PDB file of C-alpha atoms in Angstrom:
ATOM      1  CA  ALA U 218       9.699  13.496  -7.119  1.00 77.00           C
ATOM      2  CA  GLN U 219       6.941  12.204  -4.955  1.00 86.00           C
ATOM      3  CA  LYS U 220       7.416  11.442  -1.327  1.00 92.00           C
ATOM      4  CA  VAL U 221       5.310  10.628   1.711  1.00 95.00           C
ATOM      5  CA  THR U 222       6.696  11.130   5.200  1.00 96.00           C
ATOM      6  CA  GLN U 223       5.212   9.611   8.303  1.00 96.00           C
ATOM      7  CA  ALA U 224       7.567  10.821  10.973  1.00 95.00           C
ATOM      8  CA  GLN U 225       5.922   8.898  13.797  1.00 96.00           C
ATOM      9  CA  THR U 226       7.250   5.373  13.727  1.00 94.00           C
ATOM     10  CA  GLU U 227       5.243   4.136  16.666  1.00 96.00           C
ATOM     11  CA  ILE U 228       2.590   5.582  18.942  1.00 97.00           C
ATOM     12  CA  SER U 229       1.211   4.048  22.104  1.00 97.00           C
ATOM     13  CA  VAL U 230      -1.959   5.259  23.772  1.00 97.00           C
ATOM     14  CA  VAL U 231      -4.401   4.048  26.343  1.00 97.00           C
ATOM     15  CA  GLU U 232      -7.908   3.201  25.275  1.00 97.00           C
ATOM     16  CA  LYS U 233     -10.263   6.183  24.925  1.00 97.00           C
ATOM     17  CA  GLU U 234      -7.456   8.602  24.227  1.00 97.00           C
ATOM     18  CA  ASP U 235      -7.524  10.598  21.017  1.00 97.00           C
ATOM     19  CA  VAL U 236      -4.568  10.097  18.706  1.00 98.00           C
ATOM     20  CA  THR U 237      -3.395  11.903  15.573  1.00 98.00           C
ATOM     21  CA  LEU U 238      -1.225  10.294  12.937  1.00 98.00           C
ATOM     22  CA  ASP U 239       0.774  12.730  10.857  1.00 98.00           C
ATOM     23  CA  CYS U 240       1.377  12.594   7.145  1.00 98.00           C
ATOM     24  CA  VAL U 241       3.362  15.065   5.070  1.00 98.00           C
ATOM     25  CA  TYR U 242       3.667  14.695   1.329  1.00 97.00           C
ATOM     26  CA  GLU U 243       5.688  16.134  -1.521  1.00 95.00           C
ATOM     27  CA  THR U 244       4.608  16.373  -5.115  1.00 93.00           C
ATOM     28  CA  ARG U 245       4.898  18.764  -8.036  1.00 91.00           C
ATOM     29  CA  ASP U 246       1.633  17.623  -9.536  1.00 89.00           C
ATOM     30  CA  THR U 247      -1.425  19.815  -9.221  1.00 90.00           C
ATOM     31  CA  THR U 248      -3.727  16.822  -9.420  1.00 89.00           C
ATOM     32  CA  TYR U 249      -3.066  14.083  -6.943  1.00 91.00           C
ATOM     33  CA  TYR U 250      -4.771  11.803  -4.470  1.00 90.00           C
ATOM     34  CA  LEU U 251      -4.083  11.072  -0.845  1.00 93.00           C
ATOM     35  CA  PHE U 252      -4.995   7.884   0.965  1.00 93.00           C
ATOM     36  CA  TRP U 253      -4.907   6.219   4.314  1.00 95.00           C
ATOM     37  CA  TYR U 254      -4.697   2.464   4.665  1.00 94.00           C
ATOM     38  CA  LYS U 255      -4.838   0.317   7.774  1.00 95.00           C
ATOM     39  CA  GLN U 256      -2.819  -2.860   8.184  1.00 95.00           C
ATOM     40  CA  PRO U 257      -4.036  -4.849  11.207  1.00 93.00           C
ATOM     41  CA  PRO U 258      -1.972  -7.669  12.705  1.00 91.00           C
ATOM     42  CA  SER U 259      -3.561 -10.098  10.270  1.00 88.00           C
ATOM     43  CA  GLY U 260      -1.574  -8.380   7.521  1.00 89.00           C
ATOM     44  CA  GLU U 261      -4.089  -7.282   4.943  1.00 89.00           C
ATOM     45  CA  LEU U 262      -4.220  -3.683   3.750  1.00 91.00           C
ATOM     46  CA  VAL U 263      -7.563  -2.033   4.315  1.00 90.00           C
ATOM     47  CA  PHE U 264      -8.515   1.125   2.453  1.00 89.00           C
ATOM     48  CA  LEU U 265      -9.797   3.885   4.756  1.00 92.00           C
ATOM     49  CA  ILE U 266     -10.096   7.069   2.725  1.00 90.00           C
ATOM     50  CA  ARG U 267      -9.154   8.825  -0.489  1.00 89.00           C
ATOM     51  CA  ARG U 268      -8.956  12.555  -1.018  1.00 89.00           C
ATOM     52  CA  ASN U 269      -8.224  14.424  -4.240  1.00 88.00           C
ATOM     53  CA  SER U 270      -6.094  17.535  -4.331  1.00 91.00           C
ATOM     54  CA  PHE U 271      -9.030  19.811  -5.105  1.00 89.00           C
ATOM     55  CA  ASP U 272     -11.053  18.815  -2.102  1.00 85.00           C
ATOM     56  CA  GLU U 273      -9.691  20.230   1.128  1.00 84.00           C
ATOM     57  CA  GLN U 274     -12.830  19.612   3.075  1.00 83.00           C
ATOM     58  CA  ASN U 275     -12.173  17.676   6.237  1.00 85.00           C
ATOM     59  CA  GLU U 276     -13.952  14.398   6.596  1.00 85.00           C
ATOM     60  CA  ILE U 277     -15.368  12.563   9.564  1.00 87.00           C
ATOM     61  CA  SER U 278     -16.392   8.939   9.590  1.00 88.00           C
ATOM     62  CA  GLY U 279     -17.425   7.747  13.002  1.00 92.00           C
ATOM     63  CA  ARG U 280     -14.397   7.961  15.273  1.00 94.00           C
ATOM     64  CA  TYR U 281     -12.112   8.704  12.339  1.00 95.00           C
ATOM     65  CA  SER U 282     -11.413  12.135  10.943  1.00 94.00           C
ATOM     66  CA  TRP U 283      -9.002  13.490   8.391  1.00 94.00           C
ATOM     67  CA  ASN U 284      -7.503  16.960   8.083  1.00 95.00           C
ATOM     68  CA  PHE U 285      -6.166  17.878   4.640  1.00 95.00           C
ATOM     69  CA  GLN U 286      -4.175  21.100   4.408  1.00 94.00           C
ATOM     70  CA  LYS U 287      -2.518  21.925   1.093  1.00 93.00           C
ATOM     71  CA  SER U 288      -0.752  24.913   2.617  1.00 93.00           C
ATOM     72  CA  THR U 289       1.329  22.601   4.779  1.00 95.00           C
ATOM     73  CA  SER U 290       1.164  19.552   2.474  1.00 96.00           C
ATOM     74  CA  SER U 291      -0.328  17.507   5.252  1.00 96.00           C
ATOM     75  CA  PHE U 292      -3.055  14.922   5.490  1.00 96.00           C
ATOM     76  CA  ASN U 293      -3.392  13.984   9.140  1.00 97.00           C
ATOM     77  CA  PHE U 294      -5.593  11.257  10.561  1.00 97.00           C
ATOM     78  CA  THR U 295      -7.231  11.441  13.977  1.00 97.00           C
ATOM     79  CA  ILE U 296      -8.853   8.607  15.870  1.00 97.00           C
ATOM     80  CA  THR U 297     -11.152   9.795  18.618  1.00 96.00           C
ATOM     81  CA  ALA U 298     -11.710   7.654  21.696  1.00 97.00           C
ATOM     82  CA  SER U 299      -9.283   4.992  20.509  1.00 97.00           C
ATOM     83  CA  GLN U 300     -10.044   1.320  21.007  1.00 97.00           C
ATOM     84  CA  VAL U 301      -7.839  -1.745  21.237  1.00 96.00           C
ATOM     85  CA  VAL U 302      -9.124  -2.835  17.828  1.00 95.00           C
ATOM     86  CA  ASP U 303      -7.539   0.270  16.332  1.00 97.00           C
ATOM     87  CA  SER U 304      -4.116  -1.246  16.966  1.00 97.00           C
ATOM     88  CA  ALA U 305      -2.501  -1.559  13.559  1.00 97.00           C
ATOM     89  CA  VAL U 306       0.015  -0.012  11.223  1.00 96.00           C
ATOM     90  CA  TYR U 307      -1.435   2.939   9.360  1.00 97.00           C
ATOM     91  CA  PHE U 308      -0.075   3.991   6.001  1.00 96.00           C
ATOM     92  CA  CYS U 309      -0.497   7.295   4.257  1.00 96.00           C
ATOM     93  CA  ALA U 310      -0.134   7.195   0.481  1.00 93.00           C
ATOM     94  CA  LEU U 311       0.085   9.589  -2.434  1.00 92.00           C
ATOM     95  CA  ALA U 312      -0.895   8.990  -6.034  1.00 88.00           C
ATOM     96  CA  ASN U 313      -0.651  11.093  -9.132  1.00 79.00           C
ATOM     97  CA  THR U 314      -2.034   9.912 -12.421  1.00 68.00           C
ATOM     98  CA  ASP U 315      -0.305   6.611 -12.435  1.00 68.00           C
ATOM     99  CA  LYS U 316       1.119   5.207  -9.258  1.00 76.00           C
ATOM    100  CA  LEU U 317       0.541   4.932  -5.559  1.00 82.00           C
ATOM    101  CA  ILE U 318       3.462   5.648  -3.233  1.00 88.00           C
ATOM    102  CA  PHE U 319       3.332   4.771   0.450  1.00 91.00           C
ATOM    103  CA  GLY U 320       4.853   6.283   3.532  1.00 94.00           C
ATOM    104  CA  THR U 321       6.737   4.061   5.944  1.00 93.00           C
ATOM    105  CA  GLY U 322       3.759   3.681   8.209  1.00 95.00           C
ATOM    106  CA  THR U 323       2.957   4.446  11.840  1.00 96.00           C
ATOM    107  CA  ARG U 324       2.418   1.582  14.235  1.00 96.00           C
ATOM    108  CA  LEU U 325      -0.375   2.416  16.650  1.00 98.00           C
ATOM    109  CA  GLN U 326      -0.747   0.402  19.832  1.00 97.00           C
ATOM    110  CA  VAL U 327      -3.819   0.965  21.915  1.00 97.00           C
ATOM    111  CA  PHE U 328      -3.614  -0.514  25.388  1.00 97.00           C
ATOM    112  CA  PRO U 329      -6.667  -1.361  27.473  1.00 95.00           C
TER     113      PRO U 329
ATOM    114  CA  ASP B  89     -16.557  -9.867  -6.416  1.00 60.00           C
ATOM    115  CA  ALA B  90     -14.060 -11.872  -4.396  1.00 77.00           C
ATOM    116  CA  GLY B  91     -11.493  -9.102  -4.338  1.00 91.00           C
ATOM    117  CA  VAL B  92      -7.885  -9.384  -5.407  1.00 94.00           C
ATOM    118  CA  ILE B  93      -6.758 -12.976  -5.084  1.00 96.00           C
ATOM    119  CA  GLN B  94      -3.141 -13.903  -4.529  1.00 97.00           C
ATOM    120  CA  SER B  95      -1.571 -17.308  -4.411  1.00 97.00           C
ATOM    121  CA  PRO B  96       0.082 -18.890  -2.652  1.00 97.00           C
ATOM    122  CA  ARG B  97      -0.473 -17.239   0.726  1.00 96.00           C
ATOM    123  CA  HIS B  98       2.793 -18.608   2.017  1.00 96.00           C
ATOM    124  CA  GLU B  99       5.841 -19.865   0.169  1.00 97.00           C
ATOM    125  CA  VAL B 100       9.022 -21.290   1.604  1.00 97.00           C
ATOM    126  CA  THR B 101      11.760 -22.076  -0.862  1.00 96.00           C
ATOM    127  CA  GLU B 102      15.446 -22.732  -0.947  1.00 97.00           C
ATOM    128  CA  MET B 103      17.928 -20.208  -2.207  1.00 97.00           C
ATOM    129  CA  GLY B 104      18.467 -20.538  -5.924  1.00 97.00           C
ATOM    130  CA  GLN B 105      15.014 -21.872  -6.679  1.00 97.00           C
ATOM    131  CA  GLU B 106      12.533 -20.154  -8.946  1.00 97.00           C
ATOM    132  CA  VAL B 107       9.494 -18.635  -7.267  1.00 98.00           C
ATOM    133  CA  THR B 108       6.291 -17.574  -8.995  1.00 98.00           C
ATOM    134  CA  LEU B 109       3.673 -15.471  -7.277  1.00 98.00           C
ATOM    135  CA  ARG B 110       0.225 -15.152  -8.807  1.00 98.00           C
ATOM    136  CA  CYS B 111      -2.444 -12.506  -8.759  1.00 98.00           C
ATOM    137  CA  LYS B 112      -5.989 -12.275 -10.023  1.00 97.00           C
ATOM    138  CA  PRO B 113      -7.194  -8.661 -10.005  1.00 96.00           C
ATOM    139  CA  ILE B 114     -10.742  -7.505  -9.488  1.00 94.00           C
ATOM    140  CA  SER B 115     -12.762  -7.911 -12.647  1.00 94.00           C
ATOM    141  CA  GLY B 116     -13.036  -4.637 -14.549  1.00 91.00           C
ATOM    142  CA  HIS B 117      -9.949  -3.100 -13.014  1.00 92.00           C
ATOM    143  CA  ASN B 118      -7.448  -1.897 -15.581  1.00 90.00           C
ATOM    144  CA  SER B 119      -4.410  -1.236 -13.398  1.00 90.00           C
ATOM    145  CA  LEU B 120      -2.429  -3.773 -11.447  1.00 93.00           C
ATOM    146  CA  PHE B 121       0.375  -3.142  -8.978  1.00 93.00           C
ATOM    147  CA  TRP B 122       2.962  -5.354  -7.316  1.00 96.00           C
ATOM    148  CA  TYR B 123       4.358  -4.200  -3.957  1.00 95.00           C
ATOM    149  CA  ARG B 124       6.928  -5.685  -1.615  1.00 96.00           C
ATOM    150  CA  GLN B 125       6.788  -5.095   2.131  1.00 95.00           C
ATOM    151  CA  THR B 126       9.774  -5.555   4.427  1.00 92.00           C
ATOM    152  CA  MET B 127      10.571  -4.241   7.865  1.00 86.00           C
ATOM    153  CA  MET B 128      13.539  -2.319   6.552  1.00 85.00           C
ATOM    154  CA  ARG B 129      12.044  -0.726   3.449  1.00 86.00           C
ATOM    155  CA  GLY B 130       8.322  -0.639   4.113  1.00 88.00           C
ATOM    156  CA  LEU B 131       5.960  -0.897   1.152  1.00 91.00           C
ATOM    157  CA  GLU B 132       7.805  -0.567  -2.131  1.00 91.00           C
ATOM    158  CA  LEU B 133       6.160  -0.393  -5.529  1.00 91.00           C
ATOM    159  CA  LEU B 134       7.875  -2.911  -7.781  1.00 95.00           C
ATOM    160  CA  ILE B 135       5.949  -2.587 -11.024  1.00 94.00           C
ATOM    161  CA  TYR B 136       2.562  -1.632 -12.306  1.00 90.00           C
ATOM    162  CA  PHE B 137       0.527  -2.441 -15.383  1.00 93.00           C
ATOM    163  CA  ASN B 138      -2.188  -0.535 -17.148  1.00 90.00           C
ATOM    164  CA  ASN B 139      -4.363  -2.470 -19.583  1.00 92.00           C
ATOM    165  CA  ASN B 140      -1.930  -5.376 -19.286  1.00 94.00           C
ATOM    166  CA  VAL B 141       1.035  -3.274 -20.366  1.00 93.00           C
ATOM    167  CA  PRO B 142       3.920  -2.649 -17.953  1.00 93.00           C
ATOM    168  CA  ILE B 143       4.096   1.098 -17.399  1.00 89.00           C
ATOM    169  CA  ASP B 144       6.792   1.501 -14.771  1.00 87.00           C
ATOM    170  CA  ASP B 145       9.126  -1.226 -13.592  1.00 91.00           C
ATOM    171  CA  SER B 146      11.689   1.075 -12.024  1.00 89.00           C
ATOM    172  CA  GLY B 147      11.038  -0.460  -8.649  1.00 90.00           C
ATOM    173  CA  MET B 148      12.019  -3.962  -9.686  1.00 93.00           C
ATOM    174  CA  PRO B 149      15.151  -4.647  -7.647  1.00 87.00           C
ATOM    175  CA  GLU B 150      17.182  -6.466 -10.252  1.00 84.00           C
ATOM    176  CA  ASP B 151      17.081  -8.734 -13.248  1.00 91.00           C
ATOM    177  CA  ARG B 152      16.177 -11.702 -11.115  1.00 95.00           C
ATOM    178  CA  PHE B 153      12.696 -10.232 -10.854  1.00 97.00           C
ATOM    179  CA  SER B 154      10.239 -10.289 -13.728  1.00 97.00           C
ATOM    180  CA  ALA B 155       6.508  -9.689 -14.002  1.00 97.00           C
ATOM    181  CA  LYS B 156       3.968 -10.478 -16.646  1.00 97.00           C
ATOM    182  CA  MET B 157       0.335  -9.802 -17.264  1.00 97.00           C
ATOM    183  CA  PRO B 158      -0.764 -12.006 -20.153  1.00 96.00           C
ATOM    184  CA  ASN B 159      -4.406 -10.973 -19.809  1.00 95.00           C
ATOM    185  CA  ALA B 160      -6.675  -8.726 -17.789  1.00 94.00           C
ATOM    186  CA  SER B 161      -7.375 -11.356 -15.175  1.00 95.00           C
ATOM    187  CA  PHE B 162      -3.949 -12.698 -14.328  1.00 96.00           C
ATOM    188  CA  SER B 163      -0.461 -11.537 -13.424  1.00 98.00           C
ATOM    189  CA  THR B 164       2.682 -13.226 -12.194  1.00 98.00           C
ATOM    190  CA  LEU B 165       5.772 -12.050 -10.376  1.00 98.00           C
ATOM    191  CA  LYS B 166       8.722 -14.351 -10.803  1.00 98.00           C
ATOM    192  CA  ILE B 167      12.019 -14.435  -8.947  1.00 97.00           C
ATOM    193  CA  GLN B 168      14.770 -16.524 -10.475  1.00 97.00           C
ATOM    194  CA  PRO B 169      17.028 -17.381  -8.760  1.00 96.00           C
ATOM    195  CA  SER B 170      15.660 -16.506  -5.350  1.00 97.00           C
ATOM    196  CA  GLU B 171      17.871 -15.243  -2.528  1.00 96.00           C
ATOM    197  CA  PRO B 172      17.299 -14.963   1.236  1.00 96.00           C
ATOM    198  CA  ARG B 173      17.066 -11.159   0.959  1.00 95.00           C
ATOM    199  CA  ASP B 174      13.978 -11.594  -1.216  1.00 96.00           C
ATOM    200  CA  SER B 175      12.087 -12.771   1.846  1.00 97.00           C
ATOM    201  CA  ALA B 176       9.163 -10.385   2.265  1.00 97.00           C
ATOM    202  CA  VAL B 177       5.426 -10.080   1.888  1.00 97.00           C
ATOM    203  CA  TYR B 178       4.441  -9.416  -1.696  1.00 98.00           C
ATOM    204  CA  PHE B 179       1.170  -7.632  -2.310  1.00 96.00           C
ATOM    205  CA  CYS B 180      -0.791  -7.343  -5.494  1.00 96.00           C
ATOM    206  CA  ALA B 181      -3.321  -4.530  -5.879  1.00 92.00           C
ATOM    207  CA  SER B 182      -5.711  -3.455  -8.604  1.00 92.00           C
ATOM    208  CA  SER B 183      -7.688  -0.354  -9.430  1.00 88.00           C
ATOM    209  CA  TYR B 184      -9.934   0.937 -12.165  1.00 85.00           C
ATOM    210  CA  GLY B 185      -7.172   2.989 -13.621  1.00 73.00           C
ATOM    211  CA  PRO B 186      -4.544   5.626 -13.259  1.00 59.00           C
ATOM    212  CA  THR B 187      -6.992   8.412 -12.543  1.00 56.00           C
ATOM    213  CA  ASP B 188      -9.134   6.382 -10.219  1.00 61.00           C
ATOM    214  CA  ILE B 189      -6.546   5.069  -7.909  1.00 61.00           C
ATOM    215  CA  GLU B 190      -8.447   3.442  -5.111  1.00 73.00           C
ATOM    216  CA  ALA B 191      -6.274   0.387  -5.012  1.00 80.00           C
ATOM    217  CA  PHE B 192      -7.670  -2.767  -3.519  1.00 88.00           C
ATOM    218  CA  PHE B 193      -5.071  -5.101  -2.129  1.00 91.00           C
ATOM    219  CA  GLY B 194      -4.832  -8.844  -2.025  1.00 93.00           C
ATOM    220  CA  GLN B 195      -3.957 -10.592   1.206  1.00 93.00           C
ATOM    221  CA  GLY B 196      -0.335 -10.912   0.213  1.00 95.00           C
ATOM    222  CA  THR B 197       2.108 -13.754  -0.263  1.00 97.00           C
ATOM    223  CA  ARG B 198       4.611 -14.260   2.513  1.00 97.00           C
ATOM    224  CA  LEU B 199       7.797 -15.478   0.877  1.00 98.00           C
ATOM    225  CA  THR B 200      10.602 -17.019   2.871  1.00 97.00           C
ATOM    226  CA  VAL B 201      13.815 -17.953   1.102  1.00 97.00           C
ATOM    227  CA  VAL B 202      16.094 -20.146   3.183  1.00 96.00           C
TER     228      VAL B 202
END
């Protein structure tokens, strides 16, 4: 069975703080994909990143960075120097060859 | 491309009425997904299609829900009869295919059943 766990329901930080959103996944597949999506207050789902199971290289995109560790089945997301505009619900997701399963999401509130 | 297009954006209906949600996937995408988002259950996969064929409908809550994809550019999700507990945001997403799952989501349809 596939499962994505985002244990942090809600996180509040003050602007400019760094924040890490945790994601732990379960799968028996050797080939799979991991994703992060952002859902701002306006409601749409915005794709942030995709990683395949054979690529454990960490990735940095501006203030965003992702840490993929197969040994701990984790795919954590860090926002450096958070901004108010980062306030949103962030979803981690797992896909094998045919479907995309989401975690329950982490609501991030960044206060000025 | 305009992205995944869903209609209507908002729907308010009375209990017992039939509701049809529509989705136009991104041109060239072969897989289409329907998700439901609620506060209690988060984002749930209801059904997905590959090349217009339903592959997995195990997430469809009950027989009141049905989905079709008559062609590569159109899909519907129908609820008949609707109930207040069906109130949710329904998202449609599409991707190039099962092994290229970068799903692009529509803006969702907010359904309220009163």
